[in-house]
Short mmCIF file of C-alpha atoms and ligand atoms in Angstrom, two decimals:
data_model
loop_
_atom_site.label_atom_id
_atom_site.label_comp_id
_atom_site.label_asym_id
_atom_site.label_seq_id
_atom_site.Cartn_x
_atom_site.Cartn_y
_atom_site.Cartn_z
CA UNK A 11 -6.49 -5.58 1.12
CA UNK A 12 -8.54 -7.23 3.88
CA UNK A 13 -10.56 -10.42 4.14
CA UNK A 14 -8.22 -13.18 2.93
CA UNK A 15 -8.56 -15.26 6.09
CA UNK A 16 -12.36 -15.06 6.18
CA UNK A 17 -12.58 -15.89 2.49
CA UNK A 18 -10.67 -19.11 3.13
CA UNK A 19 -12.48 -20.08 6.35
CA UNK A 20 -15.86 -19.66 4.60
CA UNK A 21 -14.73 -22.30 2.11
CA UNK A 22 -13.31 -24.70 4.67
CA UNK A 23 -9.77 -23.84 3.54
CA UNK A 24 -6.73 -22.71 5.50
CA UNK A 25 -6.23 -18.95 5.99
CA UNK A 26 -3.10 -19.07 3.85
CA UNK A 27 -5.20 -20.28 0.89
CA UNK A 28 -6.93 -16.90 1.11
CA UNK A 29 -3.57 -15.17 0.86
CA UNK A 30 -2.71 -17.32 -2.18
CA UNK A 31 -5.99 -16.36 -3.87
CA UNK A 32 -5.46 -12.72 -2.90
CA UNK A 33 -2.69 -12.50 -5.49
CA UNK A 34 -5.36 -12.74 -8.24
CA UNK A 35 -7.10 -9.69 -6.79
CA UNK A 36 -3.81 -7.76 -6.89
CA UNK A 37 -3.49 -8.58 -10.60
CA UNK A 38 -7.13 -7.58 -11.19
CA UNK A 39 -6.72 -4.30 -9.31
CA UNK A 40 -3.59 -3.35 -11.23
CA UNK A 41 -5.45 -4.07 -14.50
CA UNK A 42 -8.37 -1.93 -13.29
CA UNK A 43 -6.04 0.91 -12.31
CA UNK A 44 -4.34 0.85 -15.71
CA UNK A 45 -7.75 0.84 -17.45
CA UNK A 46 -8.90 3.85 -15.37
CA UNK A 47 -5.60 5.66 -16.03
CA UNK A 48 -4.82 5.87 -12.33
CA UNK A 49 -1.29 7.23 -11.83
CA UNK A 50 -0.52 5.85 -8.34
CA UNK A 51 -1.84 2.73 -6.62
CA UNK A 52 -0.74 1.90 -3.08
CA UNK A 53 -1.30 -1.67 -1.87
CA UNK A 54 -1.07 -2.36 1.86
CA UNK A 55 0.40 -5.87 1.88
CA UNK A 56 1.89 -6.34 5.36
CA UNK A 57 1.67 -4.01 8.35
CA UNK A 58 4.09 -3.71 11.25
CA UNK A 59 1.24 -5.16 13.36
CA UNK A 60 0.99 -8.28 11.18
CA UNK A 61 4.08 -9.71 12.96
CA UNK A 62 1.62 -10.65 15.73
CA UNK A 63 0.25 -13.42 13.50
CA UNK A 64 1.32 -17.06 13.84
CA UNK A 65 4.82 -17.64 12.52
CA UNK A 66 3.56 -20.19 9.99
CA UNK A 67 1.18 -17.64 8.43
CA UNK A 68 3.92 -14.99 8.28
CA UNK A 69 6.25 -17.47 6.57
CA UNK A 70 3.66 -18.21 3.88
CA UNK A 71 3.02 -14.48 3.36
CA UNK A 72 6.75 -13.80 2.96
CA UNK A 73 7.25 -16.71 0.57
CA UNK A 74 4.25 -15.53 -1.48
CA UNK A 75 5.85 -12.08 -1.76
CA UNK A 76 9.09 -13.62 -3.04
CA UNK A 77 7.29 -15.91 -5.46
CA UNK A 78 5.11 -13.15 -6.94
CA UNK A 79 7.91 -10.63 -7.18
CA UNK A 80 9.63 -13.11 -9.52
CA UNK A 81 6.60 -14.44 -11.38
CA UNK A 82 5.03 -11.01 -12.03
CA UNK A 83 8.16 -9.01 -12.77
CA UNK A 84 8.16 -9.34 -16.57
CA UNK A 85 4.39 -8.81 -16.93
CA UNK A 86 4.60 -5.66 -14.78
CA UNK A 87 7.58 -4.36 -16.75
CA UNK A 88 5.73 -4.99 -20.02
CA UNK A 89 2.69 -3.07 -18.75
CA UNK A 90 5.01 -0.08 -18.11
CA UNK A 91 4.31 -0.36 -14.36
CA UNK A 92 6.85 1.00 -11.90
CA UNK A 93 6.91 -0.73 -8.52
CA UNK A 94 8.31 0.79 -5.32
CA UNK A 95 8.01 -0.27 -1.68
CA UNK A 96 7.38 1.60 1.56
CA UNK A 97 8.07 0.20 5.03
CA UNK A 98 11.09 -0.76 7.11
CA UNK A 99 13.18 -3.24 5.15
CA UNK A 100 15.77 -4.16 7.77
CA UNK A 101 13.46 -6.63 9.60
CA UNK A 102 12.39 -8.47 6.45
CA UNK A 103 13.92 -11.80 5.41
CA UNK A 104 16.77 -11.19 2.95
CA UNK A 105 15.03 -13.08 0.08
CA UNK A 106 12.16 -10.63 0.43
CA UNK A 107 14.25 -7.45 0.54
CA UNK A 108 16.42 -8.70 -2.34
CA UNK A 109 13.32 -9.45 -4.41
CA UNK A 110 11.93 -5.99 -3.63
CA UNK A 111 15.13 -4.33 -4.79
CA UNK A 112 15.21 -6.41 -7.94
CA UNK A 113 11.62 -5.46 -8.84
CA UNK A 114 12.30 -1.79 -8.11
CA UNK A 115 15.40 -1.84 -10.32
CA UNK A 116 13.72 -3.77 -13.14
CA UNK A 117 10.79 -1.32 -13.32
CA UNK A 118 12.54 1.94 -12.33
CA UNK A 119 12.48 3.50 -15.79
CA UNK A 120 8.77 2.78 -16.41
CA UNK A 121 6.50 5.80 -16.49
CA UNK A 122 3.04 4.21 -16.46
CA UNK A 123 1.13 3.28 -13.31
CA UNK A 124 3.27 3.51 -10.15
CA UNK A 125 2.43 0.72 -7.72
CA UNK A 126 3.60 1.40 -4.17
CA UNK A 127 3.56 -1.66 -1.93
CA UNK A 128 3.42 -1.25 1.85
CA UNK A 129 5.52 -4.06 3.34
CA UNK A 130 6.36 -3.94 7.05
CA UNK A 131 4.72 -0.53 6.84
CA UNK A 132 2.58 1.43 9.26
CA UNK A 133 1.63 5.09 9.24
CA UNK A 134 2.84 5.72 12.79
CA UNK A 135 6.19 4.01 12.30
CA UNK A 136 6.65 6.01 9.07
CA UNK A 137 5.95 9.25 10.97
CA UNK A 138 8.42 8.31 13.72
CA UNK A 139 10.97 7.52 11.00
CA UNK A 140 10.35 10.89 9.30
CA UNK A 141 10.66 12.73 12.65
CA UNK A 142 14.01 11.03 13.20
CA UNK A 143 15.24 12.36 9.83
CA UNK A 144 13.95 15.82 10.70
CA UNK A 145 15.65 15.83 14.08
CA UNK A 146 18.91 14.66 12.57
CA UNK A 147 18.69 17.35 9.89
CA UNK A 148 17.99 20.00 12.54
CA UNK A 149 20.83 18.88 14.82
CA UNK A 150 23.26 18.78 11.90
CA UNK A 151 22.15 22.22 10.72
CA UNK A 152 20.45 21.22 7.44
CA UNK A 153 17.10 22.69 8.52
CA UNK A 154 16.21 25.52 10.87
CA UNK A 155 13.41 24.43 13.26
CA UNK A 156 11.47 27.59 12.31
CA UNK A 157 11.38 26.33 8.68
CA UNK A 158 9.85 23.04 9.74
CA UNK A 159 6.56 23.06 7.87
CA UNK A 160 4.25 20.47 6.32
CA UNK A 161 6.30 20.16 3.17
CA UNK A 162 9.49 19.57 5.19
CA UNK A 163 7.73 16.56 6.73
CA UNK A 164 6.24 15.45 3.37
CA UNK A 165 9.74 15.33 1.88
CA UNK A 166 10.94 12.98 4.62
CA UNK A 167 8.10 10.47 4.43
CA UNK A 168 8.58 7.13 2.68
CA UNK A 169 6.06 8.40 0.12
CA UNK A 170 8.10 11.55 -0.71
CA UNK A 171 7.28 12.66 -4.24
CA UNK A 172 4.02 10.69 -4.41
CA UNK A 173 0.85 12.80 -4.20
CA UNK A 174 -1.59 12.20 -1.34
CA UNK A 175 -4.19 9.56 -2.23
CA UNK A 176 -7.50 10.79 -3.63
CA UNK A 177 -9.29 7.58 -2.69
CA UNK A 178 -8.75 4.88 -0.08
CA UNK A 179 -10.50 1.55 -0.69
CA UNK A 180 -10.83 -0.96 2.14
CA UNK A 181 -12.23 -4.40 1.39
CA UNK A 182 -13.45 -6.97 3.92
CA UNK A 183 -16.19 -4.98 5.65
CA UNK A 184 -14.24 -3.31 8.48
CA UNK A 185 -14.61 0.45 8.86
CA UNK A 186 -11.18 1.53 10.00
CA UNK A 187 -7.87 2.82 8.72
CA UNK A 188 -5.56 0.37 10.56
CA UNK A 189 -2.47 2.59 10.48
CA UNK A 190 -2.47 3.17 6.70
CA UNK A 191 -0.82 6.39 5.38
CA UNK A 192 -2.03 8.41 8.38
CA UNK A 193 -0.51 11.74 7.38
CA UNK A 194 -1.26 11.41 3.68
CA UNK A 195 -4.99 10.59 3.92
CA UNK A 196 -6.00 13.85 5.65
CA UNK A 197 -8.44 14.66 2.82
CA UNK A 198 -8.74 11.34 1.02
CA UNK A 199 -12.16 9.99 0.16
CA UNK A 200 -12.85 6.70 1.95
CA UNK A 201 -14.61 3.77 0.29
CA UNK A 202 -15.53 0.69 2.31
CA UNK A 203 -16.81 -2.51 0.74
CA UNK A 204 -17.76 -5.84 2.33
CA UNK A 205 -16.25 -7.75 -0.62
CA UNK A 206 -13.47 -9.98 0.72
CA UNK A 207 -10.12 -9.21 -0.91
CA UNK A 208 -9.73 -12.51 -2.85
CA UNK A 209 -13.10 -11.81 -4.54
CA UNK A 210 -12.23 -8.22 -5.48
CA UNK A 211 -12.20 -7.80 -9.26
CA UNK A 212 -11.18 -5.24 -11.82
CA UNK A 213 -14.88 -4.33 -12.11
CA UNK A 214 -15.11 -3.79 -8.32
CA UNK A 215 -12.13 -1.44 -8.57
CA UNK A 216 -13.78 0.44 -11.41
CA UNK A 217 -17.01 0.66 -9.36
CA UNK A 218 -15.07 2.29 -6.51
CA UNK A 219 -13.56 4.79 -8.95
CA UNK A 220 -17.04 5.51 -10.36
CA UNK A 221 -18.38 6.15 -6.82
CA UNK A 222 -15.42 8.45 -6.15
CA UNK A 223 -16.05 10.54 -9.26
CA UNK A 224 -19.57 11.34 -7.97
CA UNK A 225 -18.24 12.85 -4.72
CA UNK A 226 -17.77 16.56 -4.23
CA UNK A 227 -14.48 17.40 -2.53
CA UNK A 228 -14.23 20.71 -0.74
CA UNK A 229 -10.95 20.26 1.23
CA UNK A 230 -12.37 22.31 4.11
CA UNK A 231 -13.69 25.06 1.84
CA UNK A 232 -17.22 25.59 0.51
CA UNK A 233 -18.78 24.95 -2.89
CA UNK A 234 -17.89 27.60 -5.44
C1 LIG B 310 -5.54 -9.33 4.71
O1 LIG B 310 -6.41 -10.38 4.98
C2 LIG B 310 -4.19 -9.80 4.27
C3 LIG B 310 -3.04 -9.43 5.13
C4 LIG B 310 -3.07 -8.74 6.22
C5 LIG B 310 -1.75 -9.92 4.69
P1 LIG B 310 -6.55 -10.94 6.48
O2 LIG B 310 -5.54 -12.03 6.65
O3 LIG B 310 -6.48 -9.83 7.45
O4 LIG B 310 -7.99 -11.58 6.42
P2 LIG B 310 -9.09 -11.58 7.58
O5 LIG B 310 -9.32 -10.16 8.02
O6 LIG B 310 -8.56 -12.44 8.68
O7 LIG B 310 -10.31 -12.18 6.91
MG1 LIG B 311 -7.93 -8.66 8.41
#
């Protein structure tokens, strides 16, 4: 979800106004995903690198998370959406981690769209975290190093149980991955759009899905 700051600057507003408006695009995207019968939607909200931003911007981002967790909870529950979070929670302000837990609990029995929010997440830190679990399990005798295969790692990722993404959408015009789900996107289709995140609509999401359905995926094989 990239381009909030530029969206605001283009309008003579403060960067944080772009983050405020970005919440509308989250609502739109969730509606688009439900309409397209998408099963899993992962939203990259705050990366481990985003701590480099000015403290004032981080504070607004964190307070927006808390506010929207509370204001959207009932609407999400009613839409049968289940929300879970990936990322390291220990460094987050307690109002944020408490809100996350509350939203996870409130929506845990829903079986519609699963929304996975990356908060203080990065692909490399997730991999380091998973390797730590693996090492601990090996040292304590729960896994034999010769059984350490791809699925052993999959099961220790923060996304355990969630299938690898079919499609990655990046808004805001940059052509990079920026530490998003590094292991899981090995064969994902990539879709880049210059639309700035606050302008991204349900229709834009559906357009990305339509473009995806026209692609031929071979996963390293050849056409049958
Ligand atoms: C993405 O928008 C939102 C977050 C990282 C929270 P940016 O804030 O990166 O917006 P630009 O890239 O500066 O326009
Ligand atoms: Mg950016």
